[in-house]
Amino acid sequence: MEQQQNKAPRVLRLRSKQEIMDLLQEYEATKKTTNLLNFCKAHGVPHATFYSWQKQMRAGKYAHKGKFIELPSDPVRPVKKVERAALFTSL
């Protein structure tokens, strides 16, 4: 029972959309070298909350608006113009 009394109370911290997007991008950049649980602990985010942010991002809630996006550098082949014959019908 004494261990529960020594525990600091959990503080609810509201983050802006931009802060959430920054954290998601930071994790994506470092996820090959960082464990998600350690990342969440270092930034004071419950891992369940972080998982829900990722789910919401995939659903489009945290979509980037008004920013450039990276496009593939593959050359685009021009589309050949196809001539179509006129259609005739008889009744």
mmCIF file with all atom_site columns, C-alpha atoms in Angstrom:
data_model
loop_
_atom_site.group_PDB
_atom_site.id
_atom_site.type_symbol
_atom_site.label_atom_id
_atom_site.label_alt_id
_atom_site.label_comp_id
_atom_site.label_asym_id
_atom_site.label_entity_id
_atom_site.label_seq_id
_atom_site.pdbx_PDB_ins_code
_atom_site.Cartn_x
_atom_site.Cartn_y
_atom_site.Cartn_z
_atom_site.occupancy
_atom_site.B_iso_or_equiv
_atom_site.pdbx_formal_charge
_atom_site.auth_seq_id
_atom_site.auth_comp_id
_atom_site.auth_asym_id
_atom_site.auth_atom_id
_atom_site.pdbx_PDB_model_num
ATOM 1  C CA . MET A 1 1  ? 0.000   0.000  0.000   1.00 0.00 ? 1  MET A CA 1
ATOM 2  C CA . GLU A 1 2  ? 2.837   2.417  0.749   1.00 0.00 ? 2  GLU A CA 1
ATOM 3  C CA . GLN A 1 3  ? 4.167   2.106  -2.795  1.00 0.00 ? 3  GLN A CA 1
ATOM 4  C CA . GLN A 1 4  ? 0.936   3.473  -4.220  1.00 0.00 ? 4  GLN A CA 1
ATOM 5  C CA . GLN A 1 5  ? 1.111   6.512  -1.936  1.00 0.00 ? 5  GLN A CA 1
ATOM 6  C CA . ASN A 1 6  ? 4.638   7.407  -3.127  1.00 0.00 ? 6  ASN A CA 1
ATOM 7  C CA . LYS A 1 7  ? 3.576   7.435  -6.755  1.00 0.00 ? 7  LYS A CA 1
ATOM 8  C CA . ALA A 1 8  ? 3.275   10.892 -8.308  1.00 0.00 ? 8  ALA A CA 1
ATOM 9  C CA . PRO A 1 9  ? -0.213  11.764 -9.549  1.00 0.00 ? 9  PRO A CA 1
ATOM 10 C CA . ARG A 1 10 ? -0.682  11.531 -13.286 1.00 0.00 ? 10 ARG A CA 1
ATOM 11 C CA . VAL A 1 11 ? -0.931  14.906 -14.977 1.00 0.00 ? 11 VAL A CA 1
ATOM 12 C CA . LEU A 1 12 ? -3.144  15.330 -18.014 1.00 0.00 ? 12 LEU A CA 1
ATOM 13 C CA . ARG A 1 13 ? -1.354  17.340 -20.685 1.00 0.00 ? 13 ARG A CA 1
ATOM 14 C CA . LEU A 1 14 ? -3.259  18.557 -23.704 1.00 0.00 ? 14 LEU A CA 1
ATOM 15 C CA . ARG A 1 15 ? -1.201  18.835 -26.869 1.00 0.00 ? 15 ARG A CA 1
ATOM 16 C CA . SER A 1 16 ? -1.968  20.802 -30.002 1.00 0.00 ? 16 SER A CA 1
ATOM 17 C CA . LYS A 1 17 ? -2.346  19.115 -33.365 1.00 0.00 ? 17 LYS A CA 1
ATOM 18 C CA . GLN A 1 18 ? 1.050   20.490 -34.356 1.00 0.00 ? 18 GLN A CA 1
ATOM 19 C CA . GLU A 1 19 ? 2.732   19.027 -31.261 1.00 0.00 ? 19 GLU A CA 1
ATOM 20 C CA . ILE A 1 20 ? 1.167   15.637 -31.959 1.00 0.00 ? 20 ILE A CA 1
ATOM 21 C CA . MET A 1 21 ? 2.267   15.738 -35.607 1.00 0.00 ? 21 MET A CA 1
ATOM 22 C CA . ASP A 1 22 ? 5.796   16.729 -34.554 1.00 0.00 ? 22 ASP A CA 1
ATOM 23 C CA . LEU A 1 23 ? 5.994   13.812 -32.111 1.00 0.00 ? 23 LEU A CA 1
ATOM 24 C CA . LEU A 1 24 ? 4.671   11.370 -34.722 1.00 0.00 ? 24 LEU A CA 1
ATOM 25 C CA . GLN A 1 25 ? 7.209   12.601 -37.275 1.00 0.00 ? 25 GLN A CA 1
ATOM 26 C CA . GLU A 1 26 ? 10.036  12.485 -34.752 1.00 0.00 ? 26 GLU A CA 1
ATOM 27 C CA . TYR A 1 27 ? 9.188   8.896  -33.863 1.00 0.00 ? 27 TYR A CA 1
ATOM 28 C CA . GLU A 1 28 ? 8.978   7.900  -37.553 1.00 0.00 ? 28 GLU A CA 1
ATOM 29 C CA . ALA A 1 29 ? 12.452  9.362  -38.101 1.00 0.00 ? 29 ALA A CA 1
ATOM 30 C CA . THR A 1 30 ? 13.953  7.509  -35.115 1.00 0.00 ? 30 THR A CA 1
ATOM 31 C CA . LYS A 1 31 ? 11.886  4.327  -34.915 1.00 0.00 ? 31 LYS A CA 1
ATOM 32 C CA . LYS A 1 32 ? 14.687  2.135  -36.308 1.00 0.00 ? 32 LYS A CA 1
ATOM 33 C CA . THR A 1 33 ? 16.900  3.027  -33.365 1.00 0.00 ? 33 THR A CA 1
ATOM 34 C CA . THR A 1 34 ? 14.347  3.806  -30.644 1.00 0.00 ? 34 THR A CA 1
ATOM 35 C CA . ASN A 1 35 ? 11.842  1.596  -28.886 1.00 0.00 ? 35 ASN A CA 1
ATOM 36 C CA . LEU A 1 36 ? 8.301   3.048  -28.837 1.00 0.00 ? 36 LEU A CA 1
ATOM 37 C CA . LEU A 1 37 ? 7.937   2.600  -25.091 1.00 0.00 ? 37 LEU A CA 1
ATOM 38 C CA . ASN A 1 38 ? 11.238  4.388  -24.427 1.00 0.00 ? 38 ASN A CA 1
ATOM 39 C CA . PHE A 1 39 ? 10.269  7.181  -26.842 1.00 0.00 ? 39 PHE A CA 1
ATOM 40 C CA . CYS A 1 40 ? 6.935   7.656  -25.083 1.00 0.00 ? 40 CYS A CA 1
ATOM 41 C CA . LYS A 1 41 ? 8.556   7.669  -21.650 1.00 0.00 ? 41 LYS A CA 1
ATOM 42 C CA . ALA A 1 42 ? 11.145  10.250 -22.758 1.00 0.00 ? 42 ALA A CA 1
ATOM 43 C CA . HIS A 1 43 ? 8.412   12.563 -24.078 1.00 0.00 ? 43 HIS A CA 1
ATOM 44 C CA . GLY A 1 44 ? 5.898   11.996 -21.276 1.00 0.00 ? 44 GLY A CA 1
ATOM 45 C CA . VAL A 1 45 ? 3.261   10.395 -23.490 1.00 0.00 ? 45 VAL A CA 1
ATOM 46 C CA . PRO A 1 46 ? 1.351   7.266  -22.444 1.00 0.00 ? 46 PRO A CA 1
ATOM 47 C CA . HIS A 1 47 ? 2.012   4.597  -25.071 1.00 0.00 ? 47 HIS A CA 1
ATOM 48 C CA . ALA A 1 48 ? -1.720  3.892  -25.470 1.00 0.00 ? 48 ALA A CA 1
ATOM 49 C CA . THR A 1 49 ? -2.242  7.564  -26.337 1.00 0.00 ? 49 THR A CA 1
ATOM 50 C CA . PHE A 1 50 ? 0.590   7.415  -28.860 1.00 0.00 ? 50 PHE A CA 1
ATOM 51 C CA . TYR A 1 51 ? -0.972  4.348  -30.501 1.00 0.00 ? 51 TYR A CA 1
ATOM 52 C CA . SER A 1 52 ? -4.295  6.178  -30.809 1.00 0.00 ? 52 SER A CA 1
ATOM 53 C CA . TRP A 1 53 ? -2.500  9.176  -32.388 1.00 0.00 ? 53 TRP A CA 1
ATOM 54 C CA . GLN A 1 54 ? -0.950  6.833  -34.948 1.00 0.00 ? 54 GLN A CA 1
ATOM 55 C CA . LYS A 1 55 ? -4.354  5.315  -35.697 1.00 0.00 ? 55 LYS A CA 1
ATOM 56 C CA . GLN A 1 56 ? -5.905  8.768  -36.099 1.00 0.00 ? 56 GLN A CA 1
ATOM 57 C CA . MET A 1 57 ? -3.053  9.842  -38.368 1.00 0.00 ? 57 MET A CA 1
ATOM 58 C CA . ARG A 1 58 ? -3.661  6.820  -40.620 1.00 0.00 ? 58 ARG A CA 1
ATOM 59 C CA . ALA A 1 59 ? -7.351  7.783  -40.701 1.00 0.00 ? 59 ALA A CA 1
ATOM 60 C CA . GLY A 1 60 ? -6.395  11.269 -41.908 1.00 0.00 ? 60 GLY A CA 1
ATOM 61 C CA . LYS A 1 61 ? -7.020  13.355 -38.804 1.00 0.00 ? 61 LYS A CA 1
ATOM 62 C CA . TYR A 1 62 ? -3.487  14.761 -38.727 1.00 0.00 ? 62 TYR A CA 1
ATOM 63 C CA . ALA A 1 63 ? -3.087  15.243 -42.470 1.00 0.00 ? 63 ALA A CA 1
ATOM 64 C CA . HIS A 1 64 ? -0.630  17.826 -43.676 1.00 0.00 ? 64 HIS A CA 1
ATOM 65 C CA . LYS A 1 65 ? -2.339  20.736 -45.322 1.00 0.00 ? 65 LYS A CA 1
ATOM 66 C CA . GLY A 1 66 ? -0.656  23.407 -47.376 1.00 0.00 ? 66 GLY A CA 1
ATOM 67 C CA . LYS A 1 67 ? 2.745   21.747 -47.461 1.00 0.00 ? 67 LYS A CA 1
ATOM 68 C CA . PHE A 1 68 ? 4.758   20.197 -50.229 1.00 0.00 ? 68 PHE A CA 1
ATOM 69 C CA . ILE A 1 69 ? 4.724   16.461 -50.650 1.00 0.00 ? 69 ILE A CA 1
ATOM 70 C CA . GLU A 1 70 ? 7.463   14.314 -52.097 1.00 0.00 ? 70 GLU A CA 1
ATOM 71 C CA . LEU A 1 71 ? 6.734   12.906 -55.535 1.00 0.00 ? 71 LEU A CA 1
ATOM 72 C CA . PRO A 1 72 ? 8.484   9.951  -57.149 1.00 0.00 ? 72 PRO A CA 1
ATOM 73 C CA . SER A 1 73 ? 11.207  10.921 -59.585 1.00 0.00 ? 73 SER A CA 1
ATOM 74 C CA . ASP A 1 74 ? 10.286  8.293  -62.195 1.00 0.00 ? 74 ASP A CA 1
ATOM 75 C CA . PRO A 1 75 ? 9.955   9.836  -65.652 1.00 0.00 ? 75 PRO A CA 1
ATOM 76 C CA . VAL A 1 76 ? 6.406   10.040 -66.914 1.00 0.00 ? 76 VAL A CA 1
ATOM 77 C CA . ARG A 1 77 ? 5.749   8.581  -70.323 1.00 0.00 ? 77 ARG A CA 1
ATOM 78 C CA . PRO A 1 78 ? 3.554   10.660 -72.587 1.00 0.00 ? 78 PRO A CA 1
ATOM 79 C CA . VAL A 1 79 ? 0.217   9.122  -73.405 1.00 0.00 ? 79 VAL A CA 1
ATOM 80 C CA . LYS A 1 80 ? -0.233  8.327  -77.078 1.00 0.00 ? 80 LYS A CA 1
ATOM 81 C CA . LYS A 1 81 ? -3.234  9.901  -78.654 1.00 0.00 ? 81 LYS A CA 1
ATOM 82 C CA . VAL A 1 82 ? -5.540  7.264  -80.078 1.00 0.00 ? 82 VAL A CA 1
ATOM 83 C CA . GLU A 1 83 ? -7.736  8.209  -82.989 1.00 0.00 ? 83 GLU A CA 1
ATOM 84 C CA . ARG A 1 84 ? -11.225 6.853  -82.635 1.00 0.00 ? 84 ARG A CA 1
ATOM 85 C CA . ALA A 1 85 ? -13.447 5.989  -85.524 1.00 0.00 ? 85 ALA A CA 1
ATOM 86 C CA . ALA A 1 86 ? -16.829 7.605  -85.680 1.00 0.00 ? 86 ALA A CA 1
ATOM 87 C CA . LEU A 1 87 ? -19.691 5.430  -84.510 1.00 0.00 ? 87 LEU A CA 1
ATOM 88 C CA . PHE A 1 88 ? -22.696 4.871  -86.716 1.00 0.00 ? 88 PHE A CA 1
ATOM 89 C CA . THR A 1 89 ? -25.894 3.056  -85.946 1.00 0.00 ? 89 THR A CA 1
ATOM 90 C CA . SER A 1 90 ? -28.856 2.105  -88.042 1.00 0.00 ? 90 SER A CA 1
ATOM 91 C CA . LEU A 1 91 ? -32.353 1.276  -86.931 1.00 0.00 ? 91 LEU A CA 1
#
